[in-house]
GROMACS .gro file of C-alpha atoms in nm:
model
  177
    1MET     CA    1   0.029   0.027   0.006
    2LYS     CA    2   0.122   0.346  -0.109
    3LYS     CA    3   0.210   0.591   0.174
    4THR     CA    4  -0.072   0.803   0.039
    5GLU     CA    5  -0.297   0.556   0.090
    6GLN     CA    6  -0.193   0.496   0.432
    7LYS     CA    7  -0.226   0.858   0.508
    8VAL     CA    8  -0.583   0.876   0.373
    9LEU     CA    9  -0.719   0.574   0.604
   10LEU     CA   10  -0.523   0.691   0.902
   11GLN     CA   11  -0.701   1.065   0.858
   12LEU     CA   12  -1.035   0.879   0.754
   13ALA     CA   13  -1.008   0.702   1.083
   14ARG     CA   14  -0.969   1.007   1.286
   15ALA     CA   15  -1.241   1.205   1.095
   16THR     CA   16  -1.483   0.906   1.175
   17ILE     CA   17  -1.397   0.925   1.547
   18VAL     CA   18  -1.425   1.270   1.595
   19ALA     CA   19  -1.750   1.262   1.392
   20GLN     CA   20  -1.866   0.958   1.608
   21VAL     CA   21  -1.801   1.123   1.914
   22HIS     CA   22  -1.968   1.424   1.833
   23GLY     CA   23  -2.301   1.261   1.664
   24GLN     CA   24  -2.202   1.412   1.306
   25PRO     CA   25  -2.227   1.197   0.984
   26LEU     CA   26  -1.932   0.991   0.914
   27PRO     CA   27  -1.688   1.098   0.640
   28VAL     CA   28  -1.713   0.951   0.282
   29LEU     CA   29  -1.427   0.883   0.047
   30GLU     CA   30  -1.504   1.045  -0.262
   31LYS     CA   31  -1.270   0.898  -0.508
   32PRO     CA   32  -1.091   0.593  -0.316
   33SER     CA   33  -0.781   0.406  -0.483
   34GLU     CA   34  -0.817   0.059  -0.606
   35THR     CA   35  -0.642  -0.063  -0.289
   36LEU     CA   36  -0.880   0.122  -0.067
   37LEU     CA   37  -1.169  -0.033  -0.294
   38SER     CA   38  -1.000  -0.391  -0.233
   39HIS     CA   39  -1.163  -0.597   0.046
   40SER     CA   40  -0.912  -0.676   0.351
   41GLY     CA   41  -0.976  -0.737   0.698
   42CYS     CA   42  -0.812  -0.474   0.908
   43PHE     CA   43  -0.771  -0.356   1.303
   44VAL     CA   44  -0.830  -0.005   1.453
   45THR     CA   45  -0.588   0.062   1.742
   46ILE     CA   46  -0.630   0.388   1.958
   47LYS     CA   47  -0.389   0.496   2.196
   48GLN     CA   48  -0.379   0.778   2.430
   49GLN     CA   49  -0.055   0.866   2.595
   50GLY     CA   50   0.074   0.556   2.469
   51GLN     CA   51  -0.144   0.305   2.640
   52LEU     CA   52  -0.431   0.134   2.455
   53ARG     CA   53  -0.773   0.290   2.433
   54GLY     CA   54  -0.944   0.068   2.192
   55CYS     CA   55  -0.885  -0.174   1.942
   56ILE     CA   56  -1.131  -0.371   1.715
   57GLY     CA   57  -1.120  -0.556   1.375
   58SER     CA   58  -1.259  -0.790   1.150
   59PHE     CA   59  -1.064  -1.052   0.988
   60VAL     CA   60  -1.357  -1.071   0.730
   61ALA     CA   61  -1.421  -0.771   0.480
   62GLN     CA   62  -1.717  -0.793   0.321
   63GLN     CA   63  -1.724  -0.434   0.195
   64PRO     CA   64  -1.416  -0.195   0.048
   65LEU     CA   65  -1.136  -0.142   0.301
   66TRP     CA   66  -1.199   0.219   0.351
   67GLN     CA   67  -1.519   0.149   0.473
   68THR     CA   68  -1.394  -0.116   0.682
   69VAL     CA   69  -1.146   0.080   0.848
   70ARG     CA   70  -1.439   0.358   0.894
   71GLU     CA   71  -1.627   0.083   1.083
   72MET     CA   72  -1.345  -0.058   1.316
   73ALA     CA   73  -1.253   0.306   1.369
   74VAL     CA   74  -1.615   0.378   1.516
   75SER     CA   75  -1.589   0.035   1.714
   76ALA     CA   76  -1.291   0.095   1.821
   77ALA     CA   77  -1.375   0.413   1.973
   78THR     CA   78  -1.727   0.339   2.123
   79ARG     CA   79  -1.752  -0.059   2.151
   80ASP     CA   80  -1.442  -0.177   2.304
   81PRO     CA   81  -1.584  -0.368   2.636
   82ARG     CA   82  -1.264  -0.269   2.805
   83PHE     CA   83  -1.326   0.090   2.789
   84TYR     CA   84  -1.584   0.349   2.803
   85PRO     CA   85  -1.686   0.480   2.488
   86MET     CA   86  -1.496   0.808   2.374
   87ARG     CA   87  -1.629   1.112   2.482
   88PRO     CA   88  -1.565   1.489   2.365
   89ALA     CA   89  -1.278   1.530   2.635
   90ASP     CA   90  -1.121   1.186   2.489
   91LEU     CA   91  -1.066   1.393   2.161
   92ALA     CA   92  -0.765   1.617   2.276
   93GLU     CA   93  -0.507   1.345   2.211
   94PHE     CA   94  -0.510   1.030   2.097
   95GLN     CA   95  -0.315   0.837   1.839
   96LEU     CA   96  -0.412   0.595   1.567
   97GLU     CA   97  -0.274   0.274   1.413
   98ILE     CA   98  -0.429   0.065   1.133
   99SER     CA   99  -0.347  -0.317   1.073
  100VAL     CA  100  -0.449  -0.400   0.726
  101LEU     CA  101  -0.456  -0.829   0.768
  102SER     CA  102  -0.393  -1.101   0.519
  103PRO     CA  103  -0.631  -1.370   0.500
  104LEU     CA  104  -0.600  -1.632   0.779
  105GLN     CA  105  -0.419  -1.950   0.741
  106LEU     CA  106  -0.441  -2.264   0.954
  107VAL     CA  107  -0.111  -2.368   1.108
  108GLN     CA  108  -0.017  -2.757   1.151
  109SER     CA  109   0.272  -2.708   1.383
  110ILE     CA  110   0.337  -2.398   1.598
  111GLU     CA  111   0.686  -2.400   1.426
  112GLU     CA  112   0.535  -2.211   1.135
  113ILE     CA  113   0.426  -1.920   1.398
  114GLN     CA  114   0.724  -1.626   1.323
  115VAL     CA  115   0.710  -1.373   1.614
  116GLY     CA  116   0.724  -1.044   1.431
  117ARG     CA  117   0.582  -1.116   1.144
  118HIS     CA  118   0.258  -1.349   1.242
  119GLY     CA  119  -0.058  -1.240   1.439
  120LEU     CA  120  -0.258  -1.505   1.592
  121TYR     CA  121  -0.593  -1.619   1.595
  122LEU     CA  122  -0.690  -1.891   1.810
  123ILE     CA  123  -0.989  -2.091   1.864
  124LYS     CA  124  -1.112  -2.346   2.129
  125GLY     CA  125  -1.469  -2.432   2.173
  126HIS     CA  126  -1.664  -2.104   2.193
  127ALA     CA  127  -1.355  -1.911   2.307
  128HIS     CA  128  -1.120  -1.686   2.074
  129GLY     CA  129  -0.854  -1.465   2.122
  130VAL     CA  130  -0.655  -1.260   1.867
  131LEU     CA  131  -0.320  -1.070   1.922
  132LEU     CA  132  -0.161  -0.852   1.633
  133PRO     CA  133   0.184  -0.904   1.482
  134GLN     CA  134   0.330  -0.587   1.656
  135VAL     CA  135   0.214  -0.697   2.019
  136ALA     CA  136   0.497  -0.981   2.055
  137THR     CA  137   0.737  -0.772   1.925
  138GLU     CA  138   0.633  -0.467   2.154
  139TYR     CA  139   0.663  -0.699   2.448
  140GLY     CA  140   0.954  -0.897   2.348
  141TRP     CA  141   0.774  -1.215   2.371
  142ASP     CA  142   0.895  -1.584   2.240
  143ARG     CA  143   0.645  -1.790   2.024
  144GLU     CA  144   0.534  -1.979   2.352
  145THR     CA  145   0.455  -1.659   2.552
  146PHE     CA  146   0.283  -1.512   2.259
  147LEU     CA  147   0.035  -1.840   2.234
  148ARG     CA  148   0.011  -1.812   2.637
  149HIS     CA  149  -0.100  -1.446   2.587
  150THR     CA  150  -0.340  -1.539   2.307
  151CYS     CA  151  -0.527  -1.815   2.518
  152LEU     CA  152  -0.530  -1.566   2.789
  153LYS     CA  153  -0.680  -1.319   2.577
  154ALA     CA  154  -0.970  -1.590   2.486
  155GLY     CA  155  -1.060  -1.640   2.851
  156LEU     CA  156  -0.871  -1.966   2.841
  157PRO     CA  157  -0.599  -2.095   3.055
  158GLU     CA  158  -0.243  -2.051   2.926
  159THR     CA  159  -0.144  -2.377   2.802
  160ALA     CA  160  -0.498  -2.446   2.622
  161TRP     CA  161  -0.297  -2.393   2.276
  162LYS     CA  162  -0.152  -2.742   2.345
  163LYS     CA  163  -0.462  -2.925   2.287
  164ASP     CA  164  -0.771  -2.930   2.091
  165CYS     CA  165  -0.725  -2.571   1.992
  166GLU     CA  166  -0.723  -2.444   1.607
  167ILE     CA  167  -0.458  -2.181   1.544
  168TYR     CA  168  -0.440  -1.930   1.257
  169ILE     CA  169  -0.159  -1.700   1.148
  170PHE     CA  170  -0.220  -1.385   0.997
  171SER     CA  171   0.027  -1.103   0.865
  172ALA     CA  172  -0.038  -0.725   0.873
  173GLU     CA  173   0.052  -0.426   0.722
  174VAL     CA  174   0.094  -0.164   1.006
  175PHE     CA  175   0.099   0.203   0.989
  176GLY     CA  176   0.039   0.483   1.230
  177GLU     CA  177   0.020   0.833   1.317
   0.00000   0.00000   0.00000
C-alpha cells in the first residue's frame, strides 16, 4: 500500500472517530483508489498517552477497505468492552494505528509461527482470542509466550493452545500516526 493511501486511511479513521463522538455524519471517501476499494480485514487501534484506549477489527471484509476502516474506527472508539465509549474530552489527544490483514492460515505446527511477522487467532470451543503481530514484538515475547497470552486473551488457561485448539496465523501491514 502506498504511503498516500495509508495517510488517507489514518485521516479517515481520525475524522470518523471525531464525527462519531460528536454525533455527526461519518465522512465518505469520494474517489478511493483501487487498493482502498479492495476487500481486506483490518484492525484499528487507538492509544492515549501510549496506552491502549481501544482496538477492534475484523478478519473478514464484506465491503471496501476504506469502509471497513471507518467501521472499525467507530467500534474501537465506542464498542471495545474494555473501555468506556470515547467522549469529546477524549478527543484532545489520541493516536491511531491501522493493521491491514492478510487472509487467515491454519497452522499445522506452532513452528510455522514467526514472531514479529505473524499475528495469532486462536479458537477453542466457543472461546477465541486474537493478538496482532506487533504485540509480541512490543513486549519481546517468544513463540510460546505469544501463544500463552493469546489463550489468556481468549479467556482460556494459558496452556490451552497445546490441545484441541485451532491456531491461525496472519500477517499485517501496520501503519500509524
